Amino acid sequence: MVRSGEEPKPAGRATDGTGPARLRERFLQGEPVDTGVRTSILNSWRRSRSLGLSPDRTDLPYSEDFDPGGRIVRAAVPVLDRLQVAFSGSQVNISVADANGIVLLRRFGDPAMARSLPAIQRVPGFVFAEPVAGTNGIGLALAERQLIRVYGAEHFAERSQGNACVAMPVRDPLSGRIEGVLCFGYPRSFEQPGLGAAIRRAAENIERRLLGQSSAHERALLRTYLATGSEAGLYSGVALDAVAGEFPPRDQAILKEKAAELISRGQRAAIDVTLPGGRRVTLVSRPMTSVSGVRGFAVEAVLPGAAATGSFVLPHQADELPDLAALSAAARPARPSITLPSGYLAAAPAPAVAPDGGRDGVDGGGDAPYGGRGAVDDGTGSAFPARGLVMVGEPHVGAYALAARRRLELLSEASARIGTTLDVRRTAEELAETAVPRLADFVTIDLPDAVLRGEESADPLADLRRTVLHGVREGLPFTQPGKRIDFGPTAPQLRCLTTGEAVLEPDLKAAAGWLAQDPEHTARLLAHVHSLIAVPLLARGVVLGIASFYRAGGSFGDDDRSLAQELAARAALSIDNARRYTHERTMVLALQRRLLPHGLPDQDAVEVAHRYLPAESDVGGDWYDVIPLSGTRVGLLVGDVVGHGMLSAATMGRLRTAARSFAELDFSPDEVLTHLDNLVGRLDREDPDGKGAGVIGATCLYAVYDPTEQRCLMARAGHPPPALVHPDGTVSYPDLPAGPPLGLGGLPFDAVEIDVPEGSQLVLYTDGLIEDRHRDVDVVLEQLRVALAHPERAPEETCQMVLDTVAPSHPHDDIALLVARVHALDPGRIAAWELPADPAVVAEVRASAMRRLADWGLDETAFAAELILSELITNAIRHGAAPIRVRLLYGRTLICEVSDVSNTAPHLRRAASTDEGGRGLFLVAQLSQSWGTRYLPEGKVIWAECGLDAA
């Protein structure tokens, strides 16, 4: 059996007013003693106090209803006799109690102790269960279900203060159920390090003897089966493994599983078993009782269509019984075939395993097909057997074997069902769905809020929240999901967290700690649940929460506790993976959203709406931007960095910043893409080791809309084309040269200019909107066309409609969507002049401009605008080339533009006091909000923007 380690013992054990003795007194007085006392002892003290036990009580209940000759007694007597010899002359008191804490056996190292000790320490029959005796070795070993040491001052009762003890549960090796407790009691001065090892060895010897009792039962049943046939003269010999050559190992395993379930039923029955090859075999179980009184069942296989004569087969169990091997030497007479009584035919049960782990059936023989053999000669001249023994056993042993098989199947199923997603809540639900109803009737899972957010919880008990409630039926008075959970100091859930081990409460009606946490609530639950296993969800040293398994009928056992802990451990790893993923995804998403525009700039050229939808699996590097440009123009930008995660999000931020900078320099779309392409190439080259720090690639679409001309210049680098929604509702996808993705280098980008009438909508998006492994791109583009064919919708409505009807329901890639309804600048707010390169015309143009500003009501801006225009026109005439054009744009601001066909660039400099010139652009910069140069295919534009409140 698997043994758990015991807790370290405290520093002080004496009752001299120090150490645990002083802490016990403080506890009894109601003072907090959370440190300095072992967790198991403190929990036991709390349970004892909640039960109303008095530390001054000297008597214990005595039970006359115990079996002095039961299984545990028969197995323990020889072991205790040897222990008595080993501890001869010492003050060690050796006892064995049953699973209810009733002492069944007593032994003393010094026989004189039997005369000097009080009756409760020397007479069998007294009850030492914790609910009646308080903290003591036997009671605490049953409560904690592991090796326990209790020192003098740790006992709850005053009567035991001068003694210490070490106690160890004894389990049935087949069922794992606790059959009793072995306990060594001794004066606290006798403490020896070897007592723990000695009690472990003694408990293991008792358990081996318990297993031997089961083996003897099965041997007795087998002898009875064989003797029954011999007395009837039906067979005097056994042909070992005569059936094995006819059945492949897979079919043999099926027959053994069905036989084990028949035995576990404990009733006479017959079932038809259909094997994978289509052959049918009938299994018949019949009861038998050995001479020694062992009751069990034998399961025989009856082959259909067999002759009236046949052989009996003894499986491998005979190899382990040398006294029966001689039975296989003699020849076997014929035996009539069996006739099944009516009513014994039953449906085939679910798979099970044989009691000895699968070695008790026939094996060998290979995979020969059923029809590939004729009669088999087994050395006796008989034909292939018509019947054969498959298995004998006791019903309760078969039930244990069946439960063991189902536990293995459940663990195998859990591996496939738990952790299918990277969602914390869904993973917890998968644990509950796997456990119900095959392990428990109800499962609750409580996780800290921090874990649900993807973080580690600093204090799991402080922010526990009911996350999952799943059961065979609804309507029970459990705390509902979403509610906060507070466990009392004696609750099994708190104990499981402090110990890191699963806590089993076989009977909740007797579980003082569970009852005490909320008497009113637990009283209502007791009408529906009977047993509880509380398991901590621990992974990589992180406390993730608590899983509670409830059973409505019957009690959980230690095997159930081990299974629950294994399920919880597997689920905890998946939950922690989901938590870590959630944490990383949250950080990446926060970074992504931080790097995206927080608000749209004020401008009149377009009315914009946007959406960003991260992928379900991971966050990528999609971005969008709206960039006000000179001349009331606006830039619309959408891009996508290949890949997902933190690197893609960080790279997206770098590219978006660079793209915005290039755009604000008034580069054309193809030039912006060229600069971005060079940047991505440099980022890749910054990773000389090729370990993933570089950028795999990116795509981008950049469009510049001019409201004065209602035209749009755009270029793309490997990005999906935009959609253009015309005012009449027609939708088109402009034919733009695709261009290579960013980062390939060496290939040019081409810009295309298209007409965009006022009221049209430009729709820019990333490939996550239209590309999906389950959908054809052309079909999705047609769906997008239908969704966009409503020009009357506002951009916000269009965005939502596209996401609702076109976007995949479970996007595997990010989606960035930008919808811009274009506006035209009122022609009445545009003034333009064309003039020759003659300084004499400067005054005339200046006067015309002032008249136009007066018509617009911009008298307060006229002074600054007049100086700016004079300087810009003079510079164009002196340094540029004709024709020279002047334009005023009246929008949110007043924009003064002067263009010529020369490519000479203006240069702002600070003139010295002795210089005769060089101060013109300095004055322009001082009088305007901003100014700059925009290059055209032929020539350039010098522009300056004035605020409307300028004086």
PDB file of C-alpha atoms in Angstrom, residues 568-734:
ATOM      1  CA  ALA A 568      -7.421  16.558  -9.625  1.00  0.00           C
ATOM      2  CA  ALA A 569      -3.660  16.452 -10.250  1.00  0.00           C
ATOM      3  CA  ARG A 570      -4.182  15.966 -13.972  1.00  0.00           C
ATOM      4  CA  ALA A 571      -6.824  18.659 -14.080  1.00  0.00           C
ATOM      5  CA  ALA A 572      -4.644  21.025 -12.034  1.00  0.00           C
ATOM      6  CA  LEU A 573      -1.870  20.826 -14.618  1.00  0.00           C
ATOM      7  CA  SER A 574      -4.353  21.629 -17.357  1.00  0.00           C
ATOM      8  CA  ILE A 575      -5.859  24.451 -15.293  1.00  0.00           C
ATOM      9  CA  ASP A 576      -2.384  25.840 -14.628  1.00  0.00           C
ATOM     10  CA  ASN A 577      -1.561  25.658 -18.331  1.00  0.00           C
ATOM     11  CA  ALA A 578      -4.794  27.499 -19.033  1.00  0.00           C
ATOM     12  CA  ARG A 579      -4.004  30.006 -16.282  1.00  0.00           C
ATOM     13  CA  ARG A 580      -0.547  30.668 -17.662  1.00  0.00           C
ATOM     14  CA  TYR A 581      -1.974  31.021 -21.137  1.00  0.00           C
ATOM     15  CA  THR A 582      -4.674  33.371 -19.839  1.00  0.00           C
ATOM     16  CA  HIS A 583      -2.012  35.422 -18.056  1.00  0.00           C
ATOM     17  CA  GLU A 584       0.150  35.677 -21.158  1.00  0.00           C
ATOM     18  CA  ARG A 585      -2.830  36.346 -23.389  1.00  0.00           C
ATOM     19  CA  THR A 586      -4.038  39.071 -21.026  1.00  0.00           C
ATOM     20  CA  MET A 587      -0.621  40.722 -21.077  1.00  0.00           C
ATOM     21  CA  VAL A 588      -0.356  40.476 -24.855  1.00  0.00           C
ATOM     22  CA  LEU A 589      -3.891  41.767 -25.291  1.00  0.00           C
ATOM     23  CA  ALA A 590      -3.188  44.645 -22.926  1.00  0.00           C
ATOM     24  CA  LEU A 591      -0.021  45.459 -24.854  1.00  0.00           C
ATOM     25  CA  GLN A 592      -1.889  45.158 -28.129  1.00  0.00           C
ATOM     26  CA  ARG A 593      -4.692  47.447 -27.034  1.00  0.00           C
ATOM     27  CA  ARG A 594      -2.171  49.871 -25.528  1.00  0.00           C
ATOM     28  CA  LEU A 595      -0.349  50.093 -28.830  1.00  0.00           C
ATOM     29  CA  LEU A 596      -3.526  50.572 -30.858  1.00  0.00           C
ATOM     30  CA  PRO A 597      -5.102  54.061 -31.125  1.00  0.00           C
ATOM     31  CA  HIS A 598      -7.009  54.994 -27.978  1.00  0.00           C
ATOM     32  CA  GLY A 599      -9.104  57.536 -29.828  1.00  0.00           C
ATOM     33  CA  LEU A 600      -9.499  58.862 -33.336  1.00  0.00           C
ATOM     34  CA  PRO A 601      -8.111  62.283 -34.264  1.00  0.00           C
ATOM     35  CA  ASP A 602     -10.404  65.172 -35.079  1.00  0.00           C
ATOM     36  CA  GLN A 603     -10.745  65.677 -38.816  1.00  0.00           C
ATOM     37  CA  ASP A 604     -13.519  66.353 -41.344  1.00  0.00           C
ATOM     38  CA  ALA A 605     -12.435  64.188 -44.271  1.00  0.00           C
ATOM     39  CA  VAL A 606     -13.927  60.881 -43.089  1.00  0.00           C
ATOM     40  CA  GLU A 607     -16.325  59.519 -40.475  1.00  0.00           C
ATOM     41  CA  VAL A 608     -14.596  56.473 -39.015  1.00  0.00           C
ATOM     42  CA  ALA A 609     -15.562  53.407 -36.972  1.00  0.00           C
ATOM     43  CA  HIS A 610     -13.217  50.590 -36.053  1.00  0.00           C
ATOM     44  CA  ARG A 611     -13.122  47.208 -34.345  1.00  0.00           C
ATOM     45  CA  TYR A 612     -10.373  44.972 -33.058  1.00  0.00           C
ATOM     46  CA  LEU A 613     -11.260  41.342 -32.260  1.00  0.00           C
ATOM     47  CA  PRO A 614      -8.467  39.131 -30.879  1.00  0.00           C
ATOM     48  CA  ALA A 615      -8.242  35.496 -31.876  1.00  0.00           C
ATOM     49  CA  GLU A 616      -9.670  32.904 -29.485  1.00  0.00           C
ATOM     50  CA  SER A 617      -6.426  30.955 -29.315  1.00  0.00           C
ATOM     51  CA  ASP A 618      -3.901  33.790 -29.164  1.00  0.00           C
ATOM     52  CA  VAL A 619      -3.387  37.475 -29.802  1.00  0.00           C
ATOM     53  CA  GLY A 620      -1.675  38.495 -32.983  1.00  0.00           C
ATOM     54  CA  GLY A 621      -0.233  41.678 -34.424  1.00  0.00           C
ATOM     55  CA  ASP A 622      -3.097  43.355 -36.311  1.00  0.00           C
ATOM     56  CA  TRP A 623      -3.351  47.124 -36.202  1.00  0.00           C
ATOM     57  CA  TYR A 624      -5.129  50.089 -37.732  1.00  0.00           C
ATOM     58  CA  ASP A 625      -4.635  53.832 -37.678  1.00  0.00           C
ATOM     59  CA  VAL A 626      -6.198  57.090 -38.868  1.00  0.00           C
ATOM     60  CA  ILE A 627      -3.641  59.825 -39.603  1.00  0.00           C
ATOM     61  CA  PRO A 628      -4.561  63.472 -40.359  1.00  0.00           C
ATOM     62  CA  LEU A 629      -2.385  64.817 -43.149  1.00  0.00           C
ATOM     63  CA  SER A 630      -1.740  68.203 -44.686  1.00  0.00           C
ATOM     64  CA  GLY A 631      -4.280  69.730 -47.024  1.00  0.00           C
ATOM     65  CA  THR A 632      -7.273  68.275 -45.052  1.00  0.00           C
ATOM     66  CA  ARG A 633      -6.288  64.821 -46.303  1.00  0.00           C
ATOM     67  CA  VAL A 634      -6.407  61.740 -44.108  1.00  0.00           C
ATOM     68  CA  GLY A 635      -4.420  58.505 -44.138  1.00  0.00           C
ATOM     69  CA  LEU A 636      -6.109  55.157 -43.450  1.00  0.00           C
ATOM     70  CA  LEU A 637      -3.794  52.356 -42.410  1.00  0.00           C
ATOM     71  CA  VAL A 638      -4.390  48.643 -41.677  1.00  0.00           C
ATOM     72  CA  GLY A 639      -1.645  46.066 -41.085  1.00  0.00           C
ATOM     73  CA  ASP A 640      -1.016  42.558 -39.842  1.00  0.00           C
ATOM     74  CA  VAL A 641       2.183  41.121 -38.360  1.00  0.00           C
ATOM     75  CA  VAL A 642       2.560  37.417 -39.042  1.00  0.00           C
ATOM     76  CA  GLY A 643       2.417  35.232 -35.936  1.00  0.00           C
ATOM     77  CA  HIS A 644       0.960  35.536 -32.452  1.00  0.00           C
ATOM     78  CA  GLY A 645       2.050  36.377 -28.959  1.00  0.00           C
ATOM     79  CA  MET A 646       4.130  39.029 -27.291  1.00  0.00           C
ATOM     80  CA  LEU A 647       6.655  39.298 -30.138  1.00  0.00           C
ATOM     81  CA  SER A 648       3.966  39.980 -32.726  1.00  0.00           C
ATOM     82  CA  ALA A 649       2.269  42.558 -30.523  1.00  0.00           C
ATOM     83  CA  ALA A 650       5.545  44.349 -29.793  1.00  0.00           C
ATOM     84  CA  THR A 651       6.527  44.291 -33.466  1.00  0.00           C
ATOM     85  CA  MET A 652       3.118  45.654 -34.376  1.00  0.00           C
ATOM     86  CA  GLY A 653       3.748  48.613 -32.098  1.00  0.00           C
ATOM     87  CA  ARG A 654       7.066  49.329 -33.771  1.00  0.00           C
ATOM     88  CA  LEU A 655       5.602  49.102 -37.271  1.00  0.00           C
ATOM     89  CA  ARG A 656       2.569  51.226 -36.436  1.00  0.00           C
ATOM     90  CA  THR A 657       4.781  53.945 -34.950  1.00  0.00           C
ATOM     91  CA  ALA A 658       7.080  53.860 -37.951  1.00  0.00           C
ATOM     92  CA  ALA A 659       4.192  53.859 -40.420  1.00  0.00           C
ATOM     93  CA  ARG A 660       2.637  56.858 -38.721  1.00  0.00           C
ATOM     94  CA  SER A 661       5.956  58.717 -38.811  1.00  0.00           C
ATOM     95  CA  PHE A 662       6.473  57.989 -42.506  1.00  0.00           C
ATOM     96  CA  ALA A 663       2.896  59.051 -43.254  1.00  0.00           C
ATOM     97  CA  GLU A 664       3.229  62.317 -41.362  1.00  0.00           C
ATOM     98  CA  LEU A 665       6.245  63.121 -43.524  1.00  0.00           C
ATOM     99  CA  ASP A 666       3.709  63.250 -46.366  1.00  0.00           C
ATOM    100  CA  PHE A 667       5.224  60.302 -48.210  1.00  0.00           C
ATOM    101  CA  SER A 668       2.965  58.717 -50.792  1.00  0.00           C
ATOM    102  CA  PRO A 669       1.494  55.260 -49.961  1.00  0.00           C
ATOM    103  CA  ASP A 670       4.014  53.374 -52.079  1.00  0.00           C
ATOM    104  CA  GLU A 671       6.896  55.245 -50.426  1.00  0.00           C
ATOM    105  CA  VAL A 672       5.510  54.498 -46.958  1.00  0.00           C
ATOM    106  CA  LEU A 673       5.384  50.782 -47.794  1.00  0.00           C
ATOM    107  CA  THR A 674       8.906  50.901 -49.140  1.00  0.00           C
ATOM    108  CA  HIS A 675      10.209  52.399 -45.913  1.00  0.00           C
ATOM    109  CA  LEU A 676       8.259  49.830 -43.876  1.00  0.00           C
ATOM    110  CA  ASP A 677       9.680  47.042 -46.001  1.00  0.00           C
ATOM    111  CA  ASN A 678      13.200  48.241 -45.257  1.00  0.00           C
ATOM    112  CA  LEU A 679      12.389  48.476 -41.547  1.00  0.00           C
ATOM    113  CA  VAL A 680      11.054  44.907 -41.381  1.00  0.00           C
ATOM    114  CA  GLY A 681      14.164  43.701 -43.171  1.00  0.00           C
ATOM    115  CA  ARG A 682      16.364  45.455 -40.611  1.00  0.00           C
ATOM    116  CA  LEU A 683      14.378  43.916 -37.757  1.00  0.00           C
ATOM    117  CA  ASP A 684      15.001  40.476 -39.215  1.00  0.00           C
ATOM    118  CA  ARG A 685      18.686  41.160 -39.571  1.00  0.00           C
ATOM    119  CA  GLU A 686      18.837  42.173 -35.899  1.00  0.00           C
ATOM    120  CA  ASP A 687      18.454  38.470 -35.069  1.00  0.00           C
ATOM    121  CA  PRO A 688      21.838  37.074 -36.152  1.00  0.00           C
ATOM    122  CA  ASP A 689      21.332  33.737 -34.385  1.00  0.00           C
ATOM    123  CA  GLY A 690      17.962  33.132 -35.976  1.00  0.00           C
ATOM    124  CA  LYS A 691      16.345  32.256 -32.655  1.00  0.00           C
ATOM    125  CA  GLY A 692      13.019  33.852 -33.344  1.00  0.00           C
ATOM    126  CA  ALA A 693      13.605  37.448 -32.265  1.00  0.00           C
ATOM    127  CA  GLY A 694      13.125  38.713 -35.807  1.00  0.00           C
ATOM    128  CA  VAL A 695       9.912  39.254 -37.736  1.00  0.00           C
ATOM    129  CA  ILE A 696       8.661  36.591 -40.123  1.00  0.00           C
ATOM    130  CA  GLY A 697       6.763  39.195 -42.125  1.00  0.00           C
ATOM    131  CA  ALA A 698       3.858  41.591 -42.214  1.00  0.00           C
ATOM    132  CA  THR A 699       1.207  42.889 -44.585  1.00  0.00           C
ATOM    133  CA  CYS A 700      -0.128  46.411 -44.883  1.00  0.00           C
ATOM    134  CA  LEU A 701      -2.624  48.557 -46.771  1.00  0.00           C
ATOM    135  CA  TYR A 702      -2.268  52.336 -46.805  1.00  0.00           C
ATOM    136  CA  ALA A 703      -4.787  54.724 -48.378  1.00  0.00           C
ATOM    137  CA  VAL A 704      -4.736  58.539 -48.508  1.00  0.00           C
ATOM    138  CA  TYR A 705      -8.055  60.275 -49.137  1.00  0.00           C
ATOM    139  CA  ASP A 706      -8.190  63.873 -50.381  1.00  0.00           C
ATOM    140  CA  PRO A 707     -11.585  65.516 -49.665  1.00  0.00           C
ATOM    141  CA  THR A 708     -10.820  68.448 -51.953  1.00  0.00           C
ATOM    142  CA  GLU A 709     -10.654  66.204 -55.006  1.00  0.00           C
ATOM    143  CA  GLN A 710     -12.634  63.207 -53.691  1.00  0.00           C
ATOM    144  CA  ARG A 711      -9.909  60.834 -54.767  1.00  0.00           C
ATOM    145  CA  CYS A 712      -8.003  58.183 -52.876  1.00  0.00           C
ATOM    146  CA  LEU A 713      -4.418  57.037 -53.464  1.00  0.00           C
ATOM    147  CA  MET A 714      -3.663  53.592 -52.053  1.00  0.00           C
ATOM    148  CA  ALA A 715      -1.082  50.812 -52.133  1.00  0.00           C
ATOM    149  CA  ARG A 716      -0.840  47.420 -50.443  1.00  0.00           C
ATOM    150  CA  ALA A 717       1.873  44.990 -49.450  1.00  0.00           C
ATOM    151  CA  GLY A 718       0.482  41.447 -49.526  1.00  0.00           C
ATOM    152  CA  HIS A 719      -2.715  42.638 -47.847  1.00  0.00           C
ATOM    153  CA  PRO A 720      -6.345  41.917 -48.811  1.00  0.00           C
ATOM    154  CA  PRO A 721      -7.827  44.660 -51.024  1.00  0.00           C
ATOM    155  CA  PRO A 722     -10.250  47.162 -49.522  1.00  0.00           C
ATOM    156  CA  ALA A 723     -13.949  47.253 -50.226  1.00  0.00           C
ATOM    157  CA  LEU A 724     -15.512  50.390 -51.701  1.00  0.00           C
ATOM    158  CA  VAL A 725     -19.207  50.941 -50.980  1.00  0.00           C
ATOM    159  CA  HIS A 726     -20.675  53.440 -53.457  1.00  0.00           C
ATOM    160  CA  PRO A 727     -23.517  55.769 -52.523  1.00  0.00           C
ATOM    161  CA  ASP A 728     -25.918  53.698 -54.642  1.00  0.00           C
ATOM    162  CA  GLY A 729     -25.126  50.526 -52.607  1.00  0.00           C
ATOM    163  CA  THR A 730     -22.861  48.783 -55.102  1.00  0.00           C
ATOM    164  CA  VAL A 731     -19.769  47.221 -53.572  1.00  0.00           C
ATOM    165  CA  SER A 732     -16.481  46.739 -55.403  1.00  0.00           C
ATOM    166  CA  TYR A 733     -13.002  45.589 -54.553  1.00  0.00           C
ATOM    167  CA  PRO A 734     -10.556  47.983 -56.269  1.00  0.00           C
TER     168      PRO A 734
END
